[in-house]
């Protein structure tokens, strides 16, 4: 099973700041890496698929990069609605998720 | 509007059974793989099972293999999850999710249905 490790566990930032979230895979997943945003009491929302492609309707301030084992989600300038938990997810033989990074208001 | 609506959750005793349903609308249900993903209270996301578009190919996480069965009725645009021999650790919100065409990610999620396994 491919294990995804996200860091940091919590990111404390202010609106307008840049957020950089990391996801590392235990073995190569090529570019089969997605990112989701989840707010309390809501279902996850797909942000990025295939490492760098924004899903439909996702603002340009969200960007993804990386390949192989190291991936990054960047939020260029945090809006108030961006404070949430973010998960990465890979599709190898099966689908697995990282443990999440909480982006909280500083 | 693309929509997924889960139902069937509730309180069940350990060892009991439950069947979840997910009604899909707004897209060609029969063309896409569908999955169940769960989230235990205060925890992260765990993929549970997938069924491909035709319904003949199904896969399960090791944690539910042999106890859960995924199925679909493309004529009714509905996804199912039959859960048997339920354990306390199966307690979670269960989401149905639509896979993108390449199966790499899930681009549409239902609102979730809560399953509580407790005596």
mmCIF file with all atom_site columns, C-alpha atoms in Angstrom:
data_model
loop_
_atom_site.group_PDB
_atom_site.id
_atom_site.type_symbol
_atom_site.label_atom_id
_atom_site.label_alt_id
_atom_site.label_comp_id
_atom_site.label_asym_id
_atom_site.label_entity_id
_atom_site.label_seq_id
_atom_site.pdbx_PDB_ins_code
_atom_site.Cartn_x
_atom_site.Cartn_y
_atom_site.Cartn_z
_atom_site.occupancy
_atom_site.B_iso_or_equiv
_atom_site.pdbx_formal_charge
_atom_site.auth_seq_id
_atom_site.auth_comp_id
_atom_site.auth_asym_id
_atom_site.auth_atom_id
_atom_site.pdbx_PDB_model_num
ATOM 1   C CA . UNK A 1 1   ? 0.000   0.000   0.000   1.00 0.00 ? 1   UNK A CA 1
ATOM 2   C CA . UNK A 1 2   ? 1.260   3.456   -0.892  1.00 0.00 ? 2   UNK A CA 1
ATOM 3   C CA . UNK A 1 3   ? 1.374   5.745   2.139   1.00 0.00 ? 3   UNK A CA 1
ATOM 4   C CA . UNK A 1 4   ? 0.971   9.502   1.767   1.00 0.00 ? 4   UNK A CA 1
ATOM 5   C CA . UNK A 1 5   ? 2.503   11.749  4.431   1.00 0.00 ? 5   UNK A CA 1
ATOM 6   C CA . UNK A 1 6   ? 1.344   15.348  4.593   1.00 0.00 ? 6   UNK A CA 1
ATOM 7   C CA . UNK A 1 7   ? 3.207   18.183  6.270   1.00 0.00 ? 7   UNK A CA 1
ATOM 8   C CA . UNK A 1 8   ? 2.804   20.217  8.280   1.00 0.00 ? 8   UNK A CA 1
ATOM 9   C CA . UNK A 1 9   ? -0.118  18.881  10.296  1.00 0.00 ? 9   UNK A CA 1
ATOM 10  C CA . UNK A 1 10  ? -1.254  22.438  10.971  1.00 0.00 ? 10  UNK A CA 1
ATOM 11  C CA . UNK A 1 11  ? -0.412  25.667  9.186   1.00 0.00 ? 11  UNK A CA 1
ATOM 12  C CA . UNK A 1 12  ? -1.228  28.926  10.960  1.00 0.00 ? 12  UNK A CA 1
ATOM 13  C CA . UNK A 1 13  ? -1.405  31.843  8.536   1.00 0.00 ? 13  UNK A CA 1
ATOM 14  C CA . UNK A 1 14  ? -3.175  35.154  8.028   1.00 0.00 ? 14  UNK A CA 1
ATOM 15  C CA . UNK A 1 15  ? -5.472  36.093  5.137   1.00 0.00 ? 15  UNK A CA 1
ATOM 16  C CA . UNK A 1 16  ? -3.410  37.274  2.182   1.00 0.00 ? 16  UNK A CA 1
ATOM 17  C CA . UNK A 1 17  ? -0.441  35.073  3.033   1.00 0.00 ? 17  UNK A CA 1
ATOM 18  C CA . UNK A 1 18  ? 0.885   32.274  0.862   1.00 0.00 ? 18  UNK A CA 1
ATOM 19  C CA . UNK A 1 19  ? 0.246   28.679  1.943   1.00 0.00 ? 19  UNK A CA 1
ATOM 20  C CA . UNK A 1 20  ? 2.515   25.810  0.925   1.00 0.00 ? 20  UNK A CA 1
ATOM 21  C CA . UNK A 1 21  ? 1.347   22.268  1.737   1.00 0.00 ? 21  UNK A CA 1
ATOM 22  C CA . UNK A 1 22  ? 3.450   19.170  1.169   1.00 0.00 ? 22  UNK A CA 1
ATOM 23  C CA . UNK A 1 23  ? 2.523   15.570  0.361   1.00 0.00 ? 23  UNK A CA 1
ATOM 24  C CA . UNK A 1 24  ? 5.116   12.818  0.124   1.00 0.00 ? 24  UNK A CA 1
ATOM 25  C CA . UNK A 1 25  ? 4.405   9.317   -1.210  1.00 0.00 ? 25  UNK A CA 1
ATOM 26  C CA . UNK A 1 26  ? 6.163   6.180   0.045   1.00 0.00 ? 26  UNK A CA 1
ATOM 27  C CA . UNK A 1 27  ? 6.794   5.193   -3.566  1.00 0.00 ? 27  UNK A CA 1
ATOM 28  C CA . UNK A 1 28  ? 6.334   6.844   -6.932  1.00 0.00 ? 28  UNK A CA 1
ATOM 29  C CA . UNK A 1 29  ? 2.768   7.650   -7.955  1.00 0.00 ? 29  UNK A CA 1
ATOM 30  C CA . UNK A 1 30  ? 3.840   9.325   -11.196 1.00 0.00 ? 30  UNK A CA 1
ATOM 31  C CA . UNK A 1 31  ? 1.436   12.270  -11.532 1.00 0.00 ? 31  UNK A CA 1
ATOM 32  C CA . UNK A 1 32  ? -1.596  10.459  -10.139 1.00 0.00 ? 32  UNK A CA 1
ATOM 33  C CA . UNK A 1 33  ? -2.013  12.826  -7.209  1.00 0.00 ? 33  UNK A CA 1
ATOM 34  C CA . UNK A 1 34  ? -5.065  14.867  -6.262  1.00 0.00 ? 34  UNK A CA 1
ATOM 35  C CA . UNK A 1 35  ? -5.820  17.499  -3.624  1.00 0.00 ? 35  UNK A CA 1
ATOM 36  C CA . UNK A 1 36  ? -9.096  18.090  -1.795  1.00 0.00 ? 36  UNK A CA 1
ATOM 37  C CA . UNK A 1 37  ? -10.421 20.772  0.516   1.00 0.00 ? 37  UNK A CA 1
ATOM 38  C CA . UNK A 1 38  ? -12.799 19.904  3.348   1.00 0.00 ? 38  UNK A CA 1
ATOM 39  C CA . UNK A 1 39  ? -14.630 22.311  5.616   1.00 0.00 ? 39  UNK A CA 1
ATOM 40  C CA . UNK A 1 40  ? -16.353 21.233  8.861   1.00 0.00 ? 40  UNK A CA 1
ATOM 41  C CA . UNK A 1 41  ? -19.574 19.349  8.250   1.00 0.00 ? 41  UNK A CA 1
ATOM 42  C CA . UNK A 1 42  ? -19.040 19.297  4.484   1.00 0.00 ? 42  UNK A CA 1
ATOM 43  C CA . UNK A 1 43  ? -17.940 16.741  1.942   1.00 0.00 ? 43  UNK A CA 1
ATOM 44  C CA . UNK A 1 44  ? -14.492 17.040  0.401   1.00 0.00 ? 44  UNK A CA 1
ATOM 45  C CA . UNK A 1 45  ? -14.133 19.147  -2.743  1.00 0.00 ? 45  UNK A CA 1
ATOM 46  C CA . UNK A 1 46  ? -11.701 18.286  -5.521  1.00 0.00 ? 46  UNK A CA 1
ATOM 47  C CA . UNK A 1 47  ? -9.195  21.075  -6.108  1.00 0.00 ? 47  UNK A CA 1
ATOM 48  C CA . UNK A 1 48  ? -6.372  19.564  -8.171  1.00 0.00 ? 48  UNK A CA 1
ATOM 49  C CA . UNK A 1 49  ? -6.069  16.303  -10.121 1.00 0.00 ? 49  UNK A CA 1
ATOM 50  C CA . UNK A 1 50  ? -3.122  14.712  -11.920 1.00 0.00 ? 50  UNK A CA 1
ATOM 51  C CA . UNK A 1 51  ? -0.804  16.779  -9.716  1.00 0.00 ? 51  UNK A CA 1
ATOM 52  C CA . UNK A 1 52  ? -1.292  20.129  -11.417 1.00 0.00 ? 52  UNK A CA 1
ATOM 53  C CA . UNK A 1 53  ? -4.684  20.371  -13.132 1.00 0.00 ? 53  UNK A CA 1
ATOM 54  C CA . UNK A 1 54  ? -7.280  22.563  -11.455 1.00 0.00 ? 54  UNK A CA 1
ATOM 55  C CA . UNK A 1 55  ? -10.742 21.052  -11.232 1.00 0.00 ? 55  UNK A CA 1
ATOM 56  C CA . UNK A 1 56  ? -13.728 22.858  -12.697 1.00 0.00 ? 56  UNK A CA 1
ATOM 57  C CA . UNK A 1 57  ? -14.518 26.113  -10.917 1.00 0.00 ? 57  UNK A CA 1
ATOM 58  C CA . UNK A 1 58  ? -11.410 26.153  -8.727  1.00 0.00 ? 58  UNK A CA 1
ATOM 59  C CA . UNK A 1 59  ? -9.839  29.619  -8.417  1.00 0.00 ? 59  UNK A CA 1
ATOM 60  C CA . UNK A 1 60  ? -6.439  30.271  -9.961  1.00 0.00 ? 60  UNK A CA 1
ATOM 61  C CA . UNK A 1 61  ? -4.905  30.982  -6.537  1.00 0.00 ? 61  UNK A CA 1
ATOM 62  C CA . UNK A 1 62  ? -4.807  27.208  -6.029  1.00 0.00 ? 62  UNK A CA 1
ATOM 63  C CA . UNK A 1 63  ? -1.961  25.432  -7.828  1.00 0.00 ? 63  UNK A CA 1
ATOM 64  C CA . UNK A 1 64  ? -0.364  22.014  -7.613  1.00 0.00 ? 64  UNK A CA 1
ATOM 65  C CA . UNK A 1 65  ? 3.058   20.765  -8.571  1.00 0.00 ? 65  UNK A CA 1
ATOM 66  C CA . UNK A 1 66  ? 5.309   17.753  -8.297  1.00 0.00 ? 66  UNK A CA 1
ATOM 67  C CA . UNK A 1 67  ? 5.687   14.239  -9.626  1.00 0.00 ? 67  UNK A CA 1
ATOM 68  C CA . UNK A 1 68  ? 7.001   10.909  -8.425  1.00 0.00 ? 68  UNK A CA 1
ATOM 69  C CA . UNK A 1 69  ? 7.013   11.101  -4.633  1.00 0.00 ? 69  UNK A CA 1
ATOM 70  C CA . UNK A 1 70  ? 6.968   14.808  -3.748  1.00 0.00 ? 70  UNK A CA 1
ATOM 71  C CA . UNK A 1 71  ? 4.019   17.098  -4.309  1.00 0.00 ? 71  UNK A CA 1
ATOM 72  C CA . UNK A 1 72  ? 2.996   20.603  -3.287  1.00 0.00 ? 72  UNK A CA 1
ATOM 73  C CA . UNK A 1 73  ? -0.294  22.468  -3.070  1.00 0.00 ? 73  UNK A CA 1
ATOM 74  C CA . UNK A 1 74  ? 0.134   26.234  -3.075  1.00 0.00 ? 74  UNK A CA 1
ATOM 75  C CA . UNK A 1 75  ? -2.505  28.811  -2.232  1.00 0.00 ? 75  UNK A CA 1
ATOM 76  C CA . UNK A 1 76  ? -1.012  32.062  -3.483  1.00 0.00 ? 76  UNK A CA 1
ATOM 77  C CA . UNK A 1 77  ? -2.983  34.432  -1.281  1.00 0.00 ? 77  UNK A CA 1
ATOM 78  C CA . UNK A 1 78  ? -5.301  33.039  1.371   1.00 0.00 ? 78  UNK A CA 1
ATOM 79  C CA . UNK A 1 79  ? -8.923  34.127  1.287   1.00 0.00 ? 79  UNK A CA 1
ATOM 80  C CA . UNK A 1 80  ? -11.106 33.778  4.416   1.00 0.00 ? 80  UNK A CA 1
ATOM 81  C CA . UNK A 1 81  ? -12.940 30.823  2.835   1.00 0.00 ? 81  UNK A CA 1
ATOM 82  C CA . UNK A 1 82  ? -9.675  28.898  2.311   1.00 0.00 ? 82  UNK A CA 1
ATOM 83  C CA . UNK A 1 83  ? -9.201  28.035  5.980   1.00 0.00 ? 83  UNK A CA 1
ATOM 84  C CA . UNK A 1 84  ? -9.993  24.338  6.012   1.00 0.00 ? 84  UNK A CA 1
ATOM 85  C CA . UNK A 1 85  ? -8.405  20.890  6.010   1.00 0.00 ? 85  UNK A CA 1
ATOM 86  C CA . UNK A 1 86  ? -6.600  19.756  2.862   1.00 0.00 ? 86  UNK A CA 1
ATOM 87  C CA . UNK A 1 87  ? -6.018  16.149  1.845   1.00 0.00 ? 87  UNK A CA 1
ATOM 88  C CA . UNK A 1 88  ? -3.846  14.664  -0.848  1.00 0.00 ? 88  UNK A CA 1
ATOM 89  C CA . UNK A 1 89  ? -4.881  11.399  -2.513  1.00 0.00 ? 89  UNK A CA 1
ATOM 90  C CA . UNK A 1 90  ? -3.118  8.994   -4.830  1.00 0.00 ? 90  UNK A CA 1
ATOM 91  C CA . UNK A 1 91  ? -4.303  6.381   -7.224  1.00 0.00 ? 91  UNK A CA 1
ATOM 92  C CA . UNK A 1 92  ? -1.851  3.491   -7.426  1.00 0.00 ? 92  UNK A CA 1
ATOM 93  C CA . UNK A 1 93  ? -3.368  0.051   -7.277  1.00 0.00 ? 93  UNK A CA 1
ATOM 94  C CA . UNK A 1 94  ? -5.903  1.534   -4.881  1.00 0.00 ? 94  UNK A CA 1
ATOM 95  C CA . UNK A 1 95  ? -6.788  4.993   -3.658  1.00 0.00 ? 95  UNK A CA 1
ATOM 96  C CA . UNK A 1 96  ? -5.253  6.279   -0.443  1.00 0.00 ? 96  UNK A CA 1
ATOM 97  C CA . UNK A 1 97  ? -5.408  9.641   1.279   1.00 0.00 ? 97  UNK A CA 1
ATOM 98  C CA . UNK A 1 98  ? -2.920  11.569  3.347   1.00 0.00 ? 98  UNK A CA 1
ATOM 99  C CA . UNK A 1 99  ? -3.770  12.367  6.943   1.00 0.00 ? 99  UNK A CA 1
ATOM 100 C CA . UNK A 1 100 ? -4.572  16.006  6.166   1.00 0.00 ? 100 UNK A CA 1
ATOM 101 C CA . UNK A 1 101 ? -3.165  19.490  6.783   1.00 0.00 ? 101 UNK A CA 1
ATOM 102 C CA . UNK A 1 102 ? -5.282  21.985  8.670   1.00 0.00 ? 102 UNK A CA 1
ATOM 103 C CA . UNK A 1 103 ? -4.877  25.573  7.504   1.00 0.00 ? 103 UNK A CA 1
ATOM 104 C CA . UNK A 1 104 ? -5.991  27.767  10.377  1.00 0.00 ? 104 UNK A CA 1
ATOM 105 C CA . UNK A 1 105 ? -6.240  31.487  10.935  1.00 0.00 ? 105 UNK A CA 1
ATOM 106 C CA . UNK A 1 106 ? -3.271  32.902  12.794  1.00 0.00 ? 106 UNK A CA 1
ATOM 107 C CA . UNK B 2 1   ? -27.145 19.908  -11.570 1.00 0.00 ? 1   UNK B CA 1
ATOM 108 C CA . UNK B 2 2   ? -24.854 17.022  -10.676 1.00 0.00 ? 2   UNK B CA 1
ATOM 109 C CA . UNK B 2 3   ? -25.988 15.502  -7.408  1.00 0.00 ? 3   UNK B CA 1
ATOM 110 C CA . UNK B 2 4   ? -25.262 12.479  -5.242  1.00 0.00 ? 4   UNK B CA 1
ATOM 111 C CA . UNK B 2 5   ? -27.609 11.729  -2.378  1.00 0.00 ? 5   UNK B CA 1
ATOM 112 C CA . UNK B 2 6   ? -26.766 9.034   0.165   1.00 0.00 ? 6   UNK B CA 1
ATOM 113 C CA . UNK B 2 7   ? -29.252 7.317   2.452   1.00 0.00 ? 7   UNK B CA 1
ATOM 114 C CA . UNK B 2 8   ? -29.497 4.288   4.678   1.00 0.00 ? 8   UNK B CA 1
ATOM 115 C CA . UNK B 2 9   ? -27.188 5.213   7.534   1.00 0.00 ? 9   UNK B CA 1
ATOM 116 C CA . UNK B 2 10  ? -28.113 4.761   11.169  1.00 0.00 ? 10  UNK B CA 1
ATOM 117 C CA . UNK B 2 11  ? -27.346 2.989   14.421  1.00 0.00 ? 11  UNK B CA 1
ATOM 118 C CA . UNK B 2 12  ? -26.612 -0.728  14.251  1.00 0.00 ? 12  UNK B CA 1
ATOM 119 C CA . UNK B 2 13  ? -25.286 -3.240  16.764  1.00 0.00 ? 13  UNK B CA 1
ATOM 120 C CA . UNK B 2 14  ? -21.904 -4.906  16.314  1.00 0.00 ? 14  UNK B CA 1
ATOM 121 C CA . UNK B 2 15  ? -22.266 -7.867  13.987  1.00 0.00 ? 15  UNK B CA 1
ATOM 122 C CA . UNK B 2 16  ? -25.276 -6.315  12.297  1.00 0.00 ? 16  UNK B CA 1
ATOM 123 C CA . UNK B 2 17  ? -25.906 -5.283  8.695   1.00 0.00 ? 17  UNK B CA 1
ATOM 124 C CA . UNK B 2 18  ? -26.838 -2.121  6.864   1.00 0.00 ? 18  UNK B CA 1
ATOM 125 C CA . UNK B 2 19  ? -27.306 -1.170  3.214   1.00 0.00 ? 19  UNK B CA 1
ATOM 126 C CA . UNK B 2 20  ? -26.380 2.279   1.998   1.00 0.00 ? 20  UNK B CA 1
ATOM 127 C CA . UNK B 2 21  ? -27.747 3.801   -1.193  1.00 0.00 ? 21  UNK B CA 1
ATOM 128 C CA . UNK B 2 22  ? -26.528 6.696   -3.306  1.00 0.00 ? 22  UNK B CA 1
ATOM 129 C CA . UNK B 2 23  ? -28.905 8.215   -5.860  1.00 0.00 ? 23  UNK B CA 1
ATOM 130 C CA . UNK B 2 24  ? -27.145 10.008  -8.708  1.00 0.00 ? 24  UNK B CA 1
ATOM 131 C CA . UNK B 2 25  ? -28.508 12.681  -11.014 1.00 0.00 ? 25  UNK B CA 1
ATOM 132 C CA . UNK B 2 26  ? -27.260 15.261  -13.490 1.00 0.00 ? 26  UNK B CA 1
ATOM 133 C CA . UNK B 2 27  ? -24.716 13.060  -15.290 1.00 0.00 ? 27  UNK B CA 1
ATOM 134 C CA . UNK B 2 28  ? -24.561 9.795   -17.220 1.00 0.00 ? 28  UNK B CA 1
ATOM 135 C CA . UNK B 2 29  ? -24.229 7.510   -14.200 1.00 0.00 ? 29  UNK B CA 1
ATOM 136 C CA . UNK B 2 30  ? -23.534 4.389   -16.241 1.00 0.00 ? 30  UNK B CA 1
ATOM 137 C CA . UNK B 2 31  ? -20.392 5.926   -17.754 1.00 0.00 ? 31  UNK B CA 1
ATOM 138 C CA . UNK B 2 32  ? -18.413 6.471   -14.561 1.00 0.00 ? 32  UNK B CA 1
ATOM 139 C CA . UNK B 2 33  ? -16.728 4.464   -11.843 1.00 0.00 ? 33  UNK B CA 1
ATOM 140 C CA . UNK B 2 34  ? -18.136 5.130   -8.389  1.00 0.00 ? 34  UNK B CA 1
ATOM 141 C CA . UNK B 2 35  ? -16.618 4.740   -4.952  1.00 0.00 ? 35  UNK B CA 1
ATOM 142 C CA . UNK B 2 36  ? -17.466 4.787   -1.282  1.00 0.00 ? 36  UNK B CA 1
ATOM 143 C CA . UNK B 2 37  ? -15.143 6.761   0.999   1.00 0.00 ? 37  UNK B CA 1
ATOM 144 C CA . UNK B 2 38  ? -15.589 6.968   4.759   1.00 0.00 ? 38  UNK B CA 1
ATOM 145 C CA . UNK B 2 39  ? -14.484 9.289   7.523   1.00 0.00 ? 39  UNK B CA 1
ATOM 146 C CA . UNK B 2 40  ? -14.483 8.256   11.169  1.00 0.00 ? 40  UNK B CA 1
ATOM 147 C CA . UNK B 2 41  ? -15.391 11.025  13.644  1.00 0.00 ? 41  UNK B CA 1
ATOM 148 C CA . UNK B 2 42  ? -12.537 13.532  13.837  1.00 0.00 ? 42  UNK B CA 1
ATOM 149 C CA . UNK B 2 43  ? -10.370 11.478  11.490  1.00 0.00 ? 43  UNK B CA 1
ATOM 150 C CA . UNK B 2 44  ? -9.217  11.576  7.887   1.00 0.00 ? 44  UNK B CA 1
ATOM 151 C CA . UNK B 2 45  ? -10.598 10.062  4.714   1.00 0.00 ? 45  UNK B CA 1
ATOM 152 C CA . UNK B 2 46  ? -10.432 6.334   3.972   1.00 0.00 ? 46  UNK B CA 1
ATOM 153 C CA . UNK B 2 47  ? -11.245 4.838   0.593   1.00 0.00 ? 47  UNK B CA 1
ATOM 154 C CA . UNK B 2 48  ? -13.577 1.823   1.021   1.00 0.00 ? 48  UNK B CA 1
ATOM 155 C CA . UNK B 2 49  ? -14.559 0.398   -2.347  1.00 0.00 ? 49  UNK B CA 1
ATOM 156 C CA . UNK B 2 50  ? -14.895 1.073   -6.068  1.00 0.00 ? 50  UNK B CA 1
ATOM 157 C CA . UNK B 2 51  ? -17.123 -0.270  -8.818  1.00 0.00 ? 51  UNK B CA 1
ATOM 158 C CA . UNK B 2 52  ? -16.376 0.416   -12.443 1.00 0.00 ? 52  UNK B CA 1
ATOM 159 C CA . UNK B 2 53  ? -18.962 1.656   -14.896 1.00 0.00 ? 53  UNK B CA 1
ATOM 160 C CA . UNK B 2 54  ? -20.249 -1.709  -16.138 1.00 0.00 ? 54  UNK B CA 1
ATOM 161 C CA . UNK B 2 55  ? -20.490 -3.101  -12.636 1.00 0.00 ? 55  UNK B CA 1
ATOM 162 C CA . UNK B 2 56  ? -18.414 -6.208  -13.220 1.00 0.00 ? 56  UNK B CA 1
ATOM 163 C CA . UNK B 2 57  ? -15.175 -4.930  -11.650 1.00 0.00 ? 57  UNK B CA 1
ATOM 164 C CA . UNK B 2 58  ? -15.140 -4.187  -7.944  1.00 0.00 ? 58  UNK B CA 1
ATOM 165 C CA . UNK B 2 59  ? -12.342 -3.646  -5.428  1.00 0.00 ? 59  UNK B CA 1
ATOM 166 C CA . UNK B 2 60  ? -12.230 -3.216  -1.670  1.00 0.00 ? 60  UNK B CA 1
ATOM 167 C CA . UNK B 2 61  ? -9.944  -1.878  1.020   1.00 0.00 ? 61  UNK B CA 1
ATOM 168 C CA . UNK B 2 62  ? -8.455  -4.669  3.134   1.00 0.00 ? 62  UNK B CA 1
ATOM 169 C CA . UNK B 2 63  ? -10.337 -3.330  6.169   1.00 0.00 ? 63  UNK B CA 1
ATOM 170 C CA . UNK B 2 64  ? -13.726 -4.214  4.648   1.00 0.00 ? 64  UNK B CA 1
ATOM 171 C CA . UNK B 2 65  ? -12.913 -7.059  2.249   1.00 0.00 ? 65  UNK B CA 1
ATOM 172 C CA . UNK B 2 66  ? -15.216 -10.020 2.740   1.00 0.00 ? 66  UNK B CA 1
ATOM 173 C CA . UNK B 2 67  ? -17.718 -7.982  4.782   1.00 0.00 ? 67  UNK B CA 1
ATOM 174 C CA . UNK B 2 68  ? -18.841 -5.191  2.410   1.00 0.00 ? 68  UNK B CA 1
ATOM 175 C CA . UNK B 2 69  ? -20.263 -5.529  -1.098  1.00 0.00 ? 69  UNK B CA 1
ATOM 176 C CA . UNK B 2 70  ? -20.516 -2.672  -3.565  1.00 0.00 ? 70  UNK B CA 1
ATOM 177 C CA . UNK B 2 71  ? -23.035 -2.794  -6.405  1.00 0.00 ? 71  UNK B CA 1
ATOM 178 C CA . UNK B 2 72  ? -24.840 -0.505  -8.792  1.00 0.00 ? 72  UNK B CA 1
ATOM 179 C CA . UNK B 2 73  ? -28.084 -0.393  -10.767 1.00 0.00 ? 73  UNK B CA 1
ATOM 180 C CA . UNK B 2 74  ? -27.424 1.708   -13.837 1.00 0.00 ? 74  UNK B CA 1
ATOM 181 C CA . UNK B 2 75  ? -31.116 1.607   -14.777 1.00 0.00 ? 75  UNK B CA 1
ATOM 182 C CA . UNK B 2 76  ? -31.907 3.342   -11.479 1.00 0.00 ? 76  UNK B CA 1
ATOM 183 C CA . UNK B 2 77  ? -28.782 5.564   -11.346 1.00 0.00 ? 77  UNK B CA 1
ATOM 184 C CA . UNK B 2 78  ? -28.090 4.178   -7.905  1.00 0.00 ? 78  UNK B CA 1
ATOM 185 C CA . UNK B 2 79  ? -24.985 2.945   -6.088  1.00 0.00 ? 79  UNK B CA 1
ATOM 186 C CA . UNK B 2 80  ? -25.169 0.597   -3.099  1.00 0.00 ? 80  UNK B CA 1
ATOM 187 C CA . UNK B 2 81  ? -22.979 -0.599  -0.269  1.00 0.00 ? 81  UNK B CA 1
ATOM 188 C CA . UNK B 2 82  ? -24.082 -3.717  1.621   1.00 0.00 ? 82  UNK B CA 1
ATOM 189 C CA . UNK B 2 83  ? -22.283 -3.797  4.961   1.00 0.00 ? 83  UNK B CA 1
ATOM 190 C CA . UNK B 2 84  ? -22.281 -7.025  6.979   1.00 0.00 ? 84  UNK B CA 1
ATOM 191 C CA . UNK B 2 85  ? -20.549 -8.100  10.190  1.00 0.00 ? 85  UNK B CA 1
ATOM 192 C CA . UNK B 2 86  ? -20.235 -4.483  11.232  1.00 0.00 ? 86  UNK B CA 1
ATOM 193 C CA . UNK B 2 87  ? -17.662 -3.492  13.829  1.00 0.00 ? 87  UNK B CA 1
ATOM 194 C CA . UNK B 2 88  ? -17.242 -0.467  16.058  1.00 0.00 ? 88  UNK B CA 1
ATOM 195 C CA . UNK B 2 89  ? -14.373 0.674   13.844  1.00 0.00 ? 89  UNK B CA 1
ATOM 196 C CA . UNK B 2 90  ? -16.774 0.930   10.896  1.00 0.00 ? 90  UNK B CA 1
ATOM 197 C CA . UNK B 2 91  ? -18.415 3.913   12.589  1.00 0.00 ? 91  UNK B CA 1
ATOM 198 C CA . UNK B 2 92  ? -18.024 6.801   10.156  1.00 0.00 ? 92  UNK B CA 1
ATOM 199 C CA . UNK B 2 93  ? -19.664 9.144   7.709   1.00 0.00 ? 93  UNK B CA 1
ATOM 200 C CA . UNK B 2 94  ? -19.905 7.277   4.419   1.00 0.00 ? 94  UNK B CA 1
ATOM 201 C CA . UNK B 2 95  ? -19.622 9.312   1.232   1.00 0.00 ? 95  UNK B CA 1
ATOM 202 C CA . UNK B 2 96  ? -20.332 8.161   -2.281  1.00 0.00 ? 96  UNK B CA 1
ATOM 203 C CA . UNK B 2 97  ? -18.059 9.741   -4.839  1.00 0.00 ? 97  UNK B CA 1
ATOM 204 C CA . UNK B 2 98  ? -17.933 9.896   -8.628  1.00 0.00 ? 98  UNK B CA 1
ATOM 205 C CA . UNK B 2 99  ? -14.572 9.178   -10.219 1.00 0.00 ? 99  UNK B CA 1
ATOM 206 C CA . UNK B 2 100 ? -13.200 11.246  -13.040 1.00 0.00 ? 100 UNK B CA 1
ATOM 207 C CA . UNK B 2 101 ? -12.929 9.500   -16.407 1.00 0.00 ? 101 UNK B CA 1
ATOM 208 C CA . UNK B 2 102 ? -9.329  8.431   -15.779 1.00 0.00 ? 102 UNK B CA 1
ATOM 209 C CA . UNK B 2 103 ? -10.275 7.070   -12.320 1.00 0.00 ? 103 UNK B CA 1
ATOM 210 C CA . UNK B 2 104 ? -7.487  9.133   -10.754 1.00 0.00 ? 104 UNK B CA 1
ATOM 211 C CA . UNK B 2 105 ? -9.620  11.320  -8.508  1.00 0.00 ? 105 UNK B CA 1
ATOM 212 C CA . UNK B 2 106 ? -13.164 11.957  -7.295  1.00 0.00 ? 106 UNK B CA 1
ATOM 213 C CA . UNK B 2 107 ? -14.811 15.078  -8.678  1.00 0.00 ? 107 UNK B CA 1
ATOM 214 C CA . UNK B 2 108 ? -18.240 14.833  -7.108  1.00 0.00 ? 108 UNK B CA 1
ATOM 215 C CA . UNK B 2 109 ? -19.229 13.801  -3.586  1.00 0.00 ? 109 UNK B CA 1
ATOM 216 C CA . UNK B 2 110 ? -22.485 13.279  -1.773  1.00 0.00 ? 110 UNK B CA 1
ATOM 217 C CA . UNK B 2 111 ? -23.250 14.917  1.551   1.00 0.00 ? 111 UNK B CA 1
ATOM 218 C CA . UNK B 2 112 ? -22.564 11.690  3.441   1.00 0.00 ? 112 UNK B CA 1
ATOM 219 C CA . UNK B 2 113 ? -24.576 9.373   5.650   1.00 0.00 ? 113 UNK B CA 1
ATOM 220 C CA . UNK B 2 114 ? -23.589 8.509   9.213   1.00 0.00 ? 114 UNK B CA 1
ATOM 221 C CA . UNK B 2 115 ? -23.183 4.900   10.287  1.00 0.00 ? 115 UNK B CA 1
ATOM 222 C CA . UNK B 2 116 ? -22.807 4.209   14.006  1.00 0.00 ? 116 UNK B CA 1
ATOM 223 C CA . UNK B 2 117 ? -21.935 0.714   15.190  1.00 0.00 ? 117 UNK B CA 1
ATOM 224 C CA . UNK B 2 118 ? -22.596 0.426   18.896  1.00 0.00 ? 118 UNK B CA 1
ATOM 225 C CA . UNK B 2 119 ? -24.414 -1.710  21.419  1.00 0.00 ? 119 UNK B CA 1
#
